[in-house]
Tab-separated table of C-alpha atoms and ligand atoms in Angstrom:
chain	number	residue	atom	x	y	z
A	188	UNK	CA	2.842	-9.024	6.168
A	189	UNK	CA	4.316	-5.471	7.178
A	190	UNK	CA	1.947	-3.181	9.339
A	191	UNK	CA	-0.439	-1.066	7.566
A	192	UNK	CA	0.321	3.011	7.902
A	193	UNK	CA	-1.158	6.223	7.147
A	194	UNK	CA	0.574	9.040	6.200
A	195	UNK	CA	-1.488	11.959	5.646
A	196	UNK	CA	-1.066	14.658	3.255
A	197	UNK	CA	-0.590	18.224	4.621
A	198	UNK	CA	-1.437	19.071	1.188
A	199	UNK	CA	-5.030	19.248	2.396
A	200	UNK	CA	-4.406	20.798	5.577
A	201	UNK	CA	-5.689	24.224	7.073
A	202	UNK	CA	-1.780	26.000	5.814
A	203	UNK	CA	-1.912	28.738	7.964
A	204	UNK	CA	-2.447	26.315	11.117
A	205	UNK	CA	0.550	23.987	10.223
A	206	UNK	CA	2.102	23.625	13.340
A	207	UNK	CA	-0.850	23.045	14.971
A	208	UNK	CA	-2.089	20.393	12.521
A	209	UNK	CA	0.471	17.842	12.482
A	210	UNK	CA	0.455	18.119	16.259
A	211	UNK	CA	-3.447	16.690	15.755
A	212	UNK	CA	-2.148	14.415	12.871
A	213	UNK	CA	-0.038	12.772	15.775
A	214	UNK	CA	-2.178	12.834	18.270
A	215	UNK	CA	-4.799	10.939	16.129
A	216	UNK	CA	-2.875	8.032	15.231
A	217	UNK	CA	-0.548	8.928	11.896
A	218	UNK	CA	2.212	7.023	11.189
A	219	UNK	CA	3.798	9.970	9.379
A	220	UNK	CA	3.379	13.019	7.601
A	221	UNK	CA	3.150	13.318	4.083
A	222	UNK	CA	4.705	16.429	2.474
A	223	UNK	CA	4.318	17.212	-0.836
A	224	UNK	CA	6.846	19.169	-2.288
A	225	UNK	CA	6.072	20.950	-6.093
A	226	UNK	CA	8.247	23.214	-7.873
A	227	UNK	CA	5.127	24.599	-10.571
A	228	UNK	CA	7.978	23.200	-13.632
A	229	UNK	CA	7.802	19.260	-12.748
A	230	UNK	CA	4.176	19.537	-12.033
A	231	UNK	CA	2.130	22.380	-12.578
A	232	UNK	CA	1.756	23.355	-8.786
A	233	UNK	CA	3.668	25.138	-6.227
A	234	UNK	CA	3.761	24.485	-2.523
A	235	UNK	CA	6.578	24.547	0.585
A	236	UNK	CA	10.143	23.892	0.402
A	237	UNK	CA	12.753	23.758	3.201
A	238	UNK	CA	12.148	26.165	5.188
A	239	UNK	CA	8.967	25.526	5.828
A	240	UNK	CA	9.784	21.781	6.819
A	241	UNK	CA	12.512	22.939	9.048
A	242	UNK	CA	9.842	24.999	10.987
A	243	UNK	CA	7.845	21.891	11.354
A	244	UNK	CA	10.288	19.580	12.312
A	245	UNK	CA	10.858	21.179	15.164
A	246	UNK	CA	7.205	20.379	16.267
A	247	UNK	CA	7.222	17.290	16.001
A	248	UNK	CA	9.048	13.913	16.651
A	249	UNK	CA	6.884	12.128	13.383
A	250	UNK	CA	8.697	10.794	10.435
A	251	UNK	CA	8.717	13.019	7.832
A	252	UNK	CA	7.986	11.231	4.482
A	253	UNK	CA	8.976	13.988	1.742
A	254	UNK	CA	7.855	13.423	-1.468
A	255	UNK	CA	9.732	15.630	-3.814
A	256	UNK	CA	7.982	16.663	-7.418
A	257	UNK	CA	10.856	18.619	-8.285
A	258	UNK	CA	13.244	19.186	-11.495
A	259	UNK	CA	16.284	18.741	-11.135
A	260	UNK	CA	15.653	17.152	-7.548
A	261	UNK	CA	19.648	16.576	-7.442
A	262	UNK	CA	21.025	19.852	-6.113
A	263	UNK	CA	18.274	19.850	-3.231
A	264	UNK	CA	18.413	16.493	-1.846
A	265	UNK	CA	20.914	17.965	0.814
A	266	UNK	CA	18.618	21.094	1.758
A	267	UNK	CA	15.554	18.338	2.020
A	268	UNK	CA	18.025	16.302	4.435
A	269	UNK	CA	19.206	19.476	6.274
A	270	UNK	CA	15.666	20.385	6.834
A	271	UNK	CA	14.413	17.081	8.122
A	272	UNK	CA	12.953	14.712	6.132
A	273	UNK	CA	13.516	11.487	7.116
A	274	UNK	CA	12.760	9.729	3.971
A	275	UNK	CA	13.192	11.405	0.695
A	276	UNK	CA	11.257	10.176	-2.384
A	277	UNK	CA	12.398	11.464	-6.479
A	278	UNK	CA	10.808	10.475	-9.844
A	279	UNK	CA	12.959	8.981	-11.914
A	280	UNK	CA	12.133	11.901	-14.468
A	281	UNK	CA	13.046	14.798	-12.203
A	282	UNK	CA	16.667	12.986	-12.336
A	283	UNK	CA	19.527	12.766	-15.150
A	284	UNK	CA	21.201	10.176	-12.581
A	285	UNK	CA	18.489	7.853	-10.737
A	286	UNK	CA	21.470	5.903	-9.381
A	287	UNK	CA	23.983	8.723	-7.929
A	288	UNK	CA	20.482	10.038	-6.799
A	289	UNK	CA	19.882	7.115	-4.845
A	290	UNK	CA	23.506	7.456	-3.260
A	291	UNK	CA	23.564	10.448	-2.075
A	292	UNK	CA	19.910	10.382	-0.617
A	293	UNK	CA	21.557	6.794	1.227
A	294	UNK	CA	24.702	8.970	2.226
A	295	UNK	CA	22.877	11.601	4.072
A	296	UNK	CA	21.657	8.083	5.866
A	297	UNK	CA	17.851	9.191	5.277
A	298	UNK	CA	15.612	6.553	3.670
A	299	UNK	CA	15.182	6.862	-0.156
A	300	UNK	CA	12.084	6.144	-1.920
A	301	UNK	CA	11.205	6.146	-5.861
A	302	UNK	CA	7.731	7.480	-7.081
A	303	UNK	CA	6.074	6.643	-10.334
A	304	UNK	CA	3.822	7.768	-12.197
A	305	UNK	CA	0.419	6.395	-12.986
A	306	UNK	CA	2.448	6.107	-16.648
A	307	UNK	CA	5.550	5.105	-15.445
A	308	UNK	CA	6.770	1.271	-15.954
A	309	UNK	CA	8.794	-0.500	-13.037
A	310	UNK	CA	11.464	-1.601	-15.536
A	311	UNK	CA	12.626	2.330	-14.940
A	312	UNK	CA	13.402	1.633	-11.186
A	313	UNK	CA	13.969	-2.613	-11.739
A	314	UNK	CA	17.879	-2.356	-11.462
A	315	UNK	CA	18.096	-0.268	-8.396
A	316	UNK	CA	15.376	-1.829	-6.520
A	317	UNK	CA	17.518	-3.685	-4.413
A	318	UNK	CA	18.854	0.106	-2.941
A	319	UNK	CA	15.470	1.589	-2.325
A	320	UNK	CA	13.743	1.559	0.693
A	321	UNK	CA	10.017	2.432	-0.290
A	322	UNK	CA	8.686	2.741	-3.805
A	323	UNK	CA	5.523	5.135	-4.183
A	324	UNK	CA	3.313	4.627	-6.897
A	325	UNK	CA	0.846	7.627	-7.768
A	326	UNK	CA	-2.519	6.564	-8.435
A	327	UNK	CA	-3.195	9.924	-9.676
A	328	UNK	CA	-1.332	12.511	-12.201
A	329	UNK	CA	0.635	14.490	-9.323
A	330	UNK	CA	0.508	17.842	-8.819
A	331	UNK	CA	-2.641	18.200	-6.624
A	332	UNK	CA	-4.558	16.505	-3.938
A	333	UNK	CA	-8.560	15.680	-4.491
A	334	UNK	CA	-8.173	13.649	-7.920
A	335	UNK	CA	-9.989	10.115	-8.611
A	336	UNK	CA	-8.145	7.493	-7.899
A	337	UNK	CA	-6.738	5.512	-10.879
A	338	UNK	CA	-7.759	1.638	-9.986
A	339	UNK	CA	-5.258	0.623	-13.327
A	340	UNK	CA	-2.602	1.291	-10.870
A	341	UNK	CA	-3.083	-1.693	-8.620
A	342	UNK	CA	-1.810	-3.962	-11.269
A	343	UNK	CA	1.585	-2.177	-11.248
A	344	UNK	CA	1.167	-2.828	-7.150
A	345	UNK	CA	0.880	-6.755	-7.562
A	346	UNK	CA	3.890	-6.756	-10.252
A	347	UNK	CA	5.533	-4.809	-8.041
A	348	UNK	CA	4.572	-7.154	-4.810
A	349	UNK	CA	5.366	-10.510	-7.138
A	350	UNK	CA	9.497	-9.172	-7.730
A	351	UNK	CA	9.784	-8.153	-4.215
A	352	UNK	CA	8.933	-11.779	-3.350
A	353	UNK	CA	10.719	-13.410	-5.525
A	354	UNK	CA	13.692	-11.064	-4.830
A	355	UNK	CA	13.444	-11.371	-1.231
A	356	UNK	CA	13.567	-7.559	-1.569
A	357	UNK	CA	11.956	-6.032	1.566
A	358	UNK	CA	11.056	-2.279	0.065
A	359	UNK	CA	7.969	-0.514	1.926
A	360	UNK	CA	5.504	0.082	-1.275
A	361	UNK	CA	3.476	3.425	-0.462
A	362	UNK	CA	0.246	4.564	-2.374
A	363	UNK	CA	-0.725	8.416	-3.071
A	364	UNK	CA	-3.521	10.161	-4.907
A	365	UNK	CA	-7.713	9.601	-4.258
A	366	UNK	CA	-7.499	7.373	-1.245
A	367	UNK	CA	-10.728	7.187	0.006
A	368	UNK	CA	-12.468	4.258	2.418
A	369	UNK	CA	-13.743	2.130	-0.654
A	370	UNK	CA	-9.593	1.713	-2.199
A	371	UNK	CA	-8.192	1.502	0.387
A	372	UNK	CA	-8.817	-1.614	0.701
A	373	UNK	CA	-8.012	-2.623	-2.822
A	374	UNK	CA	-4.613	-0.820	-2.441
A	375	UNK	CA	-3.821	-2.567	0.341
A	376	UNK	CA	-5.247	-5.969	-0.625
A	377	UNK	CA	-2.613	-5.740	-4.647
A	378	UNK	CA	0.433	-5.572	-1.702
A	379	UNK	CA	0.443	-1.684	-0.322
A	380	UNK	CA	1.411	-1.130	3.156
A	381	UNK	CA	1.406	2.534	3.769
A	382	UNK	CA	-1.027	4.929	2.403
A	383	UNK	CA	-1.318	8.341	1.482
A	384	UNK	CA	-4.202	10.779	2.024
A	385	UNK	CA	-5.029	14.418	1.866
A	386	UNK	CA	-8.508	14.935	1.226
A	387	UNK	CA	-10.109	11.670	2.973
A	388	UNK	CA	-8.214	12.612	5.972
A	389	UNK	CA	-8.896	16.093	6.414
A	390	UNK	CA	-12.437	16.325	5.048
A	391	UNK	CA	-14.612	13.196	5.908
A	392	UNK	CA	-16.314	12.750	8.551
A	393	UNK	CA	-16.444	16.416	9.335
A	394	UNK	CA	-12.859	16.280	9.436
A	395	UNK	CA	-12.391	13.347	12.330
A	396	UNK	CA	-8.851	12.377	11.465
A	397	UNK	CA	-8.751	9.980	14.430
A	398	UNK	CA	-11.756	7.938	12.696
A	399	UNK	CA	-10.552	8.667	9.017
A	400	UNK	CA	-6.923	6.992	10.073
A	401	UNK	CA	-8.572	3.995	11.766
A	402	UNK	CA	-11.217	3.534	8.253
A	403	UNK	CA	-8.150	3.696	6.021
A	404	UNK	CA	-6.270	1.154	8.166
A	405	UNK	CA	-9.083	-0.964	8.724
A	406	UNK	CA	-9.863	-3.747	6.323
B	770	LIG	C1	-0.508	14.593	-5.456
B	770	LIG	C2	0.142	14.406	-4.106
B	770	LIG	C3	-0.688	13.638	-3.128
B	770	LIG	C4	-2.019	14.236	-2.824
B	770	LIG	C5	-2.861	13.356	-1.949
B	770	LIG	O1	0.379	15.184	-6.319
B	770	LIG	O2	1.363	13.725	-4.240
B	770	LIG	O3	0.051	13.383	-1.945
B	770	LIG	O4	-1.899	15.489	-2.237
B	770	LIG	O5	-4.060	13.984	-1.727
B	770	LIG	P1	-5.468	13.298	-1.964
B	770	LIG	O6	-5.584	12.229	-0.938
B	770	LIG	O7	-6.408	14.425	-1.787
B	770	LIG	O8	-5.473	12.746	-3.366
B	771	LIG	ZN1	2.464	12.925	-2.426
């Protein structure tokens, strides 16, 4: 069984402290650091781009995990690549080409990873899941952090978990949206081995990340 991570949402972090926040992210134990990127046309929310993960980078040694909810996603897989991320995850429907999508994330040699929707079927990503290396799957609509988690969702998870074994596939399979102690384990029980969280992170406890990482990972 792969390790369980955390990688929390900056979503849900203090924005004008940034810097200063993923340096606590790391020193509490994160595995990496989820950045959620929305364009206010693919989902009905605006937030960073580039720039702003460029500035970050530089802060930090963490994996970046990008998740772009962006349309069309194409043209700015490079900038997203130039900027840092390490791995770079599309929807399917932000794409007219999943596959050259796919490619050119691989050719910038940063890790590619595939988000769908609560709605979305895995028979959208089943042909190209032997080129992915992490497939997120939203337990809540995205487009903003502190929604209910959507417990249909850990179905898709153990369909999801049964073709990887059977395909010997050996993708990472990432959970985001209304992680909180209680799903956790449920999420990571249907076959998830790295979850994402913004509010359960940031706000429990009085806003102890260190113990909030170790409750997530703990089973
Ligand atoms: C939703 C984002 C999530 C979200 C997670 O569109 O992709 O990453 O911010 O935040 P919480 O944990 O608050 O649901
Ligand atoms: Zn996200």
């Amino acid at each position: 069984m792969k390790k369980i991570q955390i990688s929390p949402s900056i979503l849900s972090a203090d924005f004008s402290q940034l810097g200063n926040e993923i340096k606590r992210l790391e020193e509490a134990g994160a595995d990496m650091i989820h950045v959620d990127v929305m364009d206010g046309h693919f989902v009905p929310n605006l937030t960073i781009g580039p720039p702003v993960i460029k500035a970050l980078k530089k802060q930090s040694s963490m994996i970046f995990d990008v998740h772009l909810m962006i349309s069309p996603v194409h043209k700015y897989i490079e900038a997203f690549s130039d900027a840092g991320a390490d791995i770079i995850t599309i929807h399917p429907e932000a794409t007219d080409d999943l596959s050259s999508s796919i490619q050119k994330i691989k050719k910038l040699g940063k890790k590619v990873g595939v988000s769908l929707n609560p709605e979305t079927k895995i028979q959208v990503i089943l042909d190209h899941l032997d080129k992915i290396d992490l497939v997120l799957i939203m337990s809540v609509n995205p487009g903003f952090g502190g929604q209910k988690f959507m417990p249909e969702v850990l179905n898709k998870i153990k369909d999801l978990k049964k073709i990887q074994k059977s395909k010997g596939f050996d993708f990472d399979i990432e959970i985001d949206g209304g992680i909180n102690f209680e799903n956790s384990k449920e999420a990571i029980e249907a076959g998830a081995n790295i979850l994402v969280s913004g509010t359960t992170i940031f706000k429990s406890n009085n806003g102890d990340i260190k113990k909030n990482i170790e409750l997530l990972k703990s089973k």
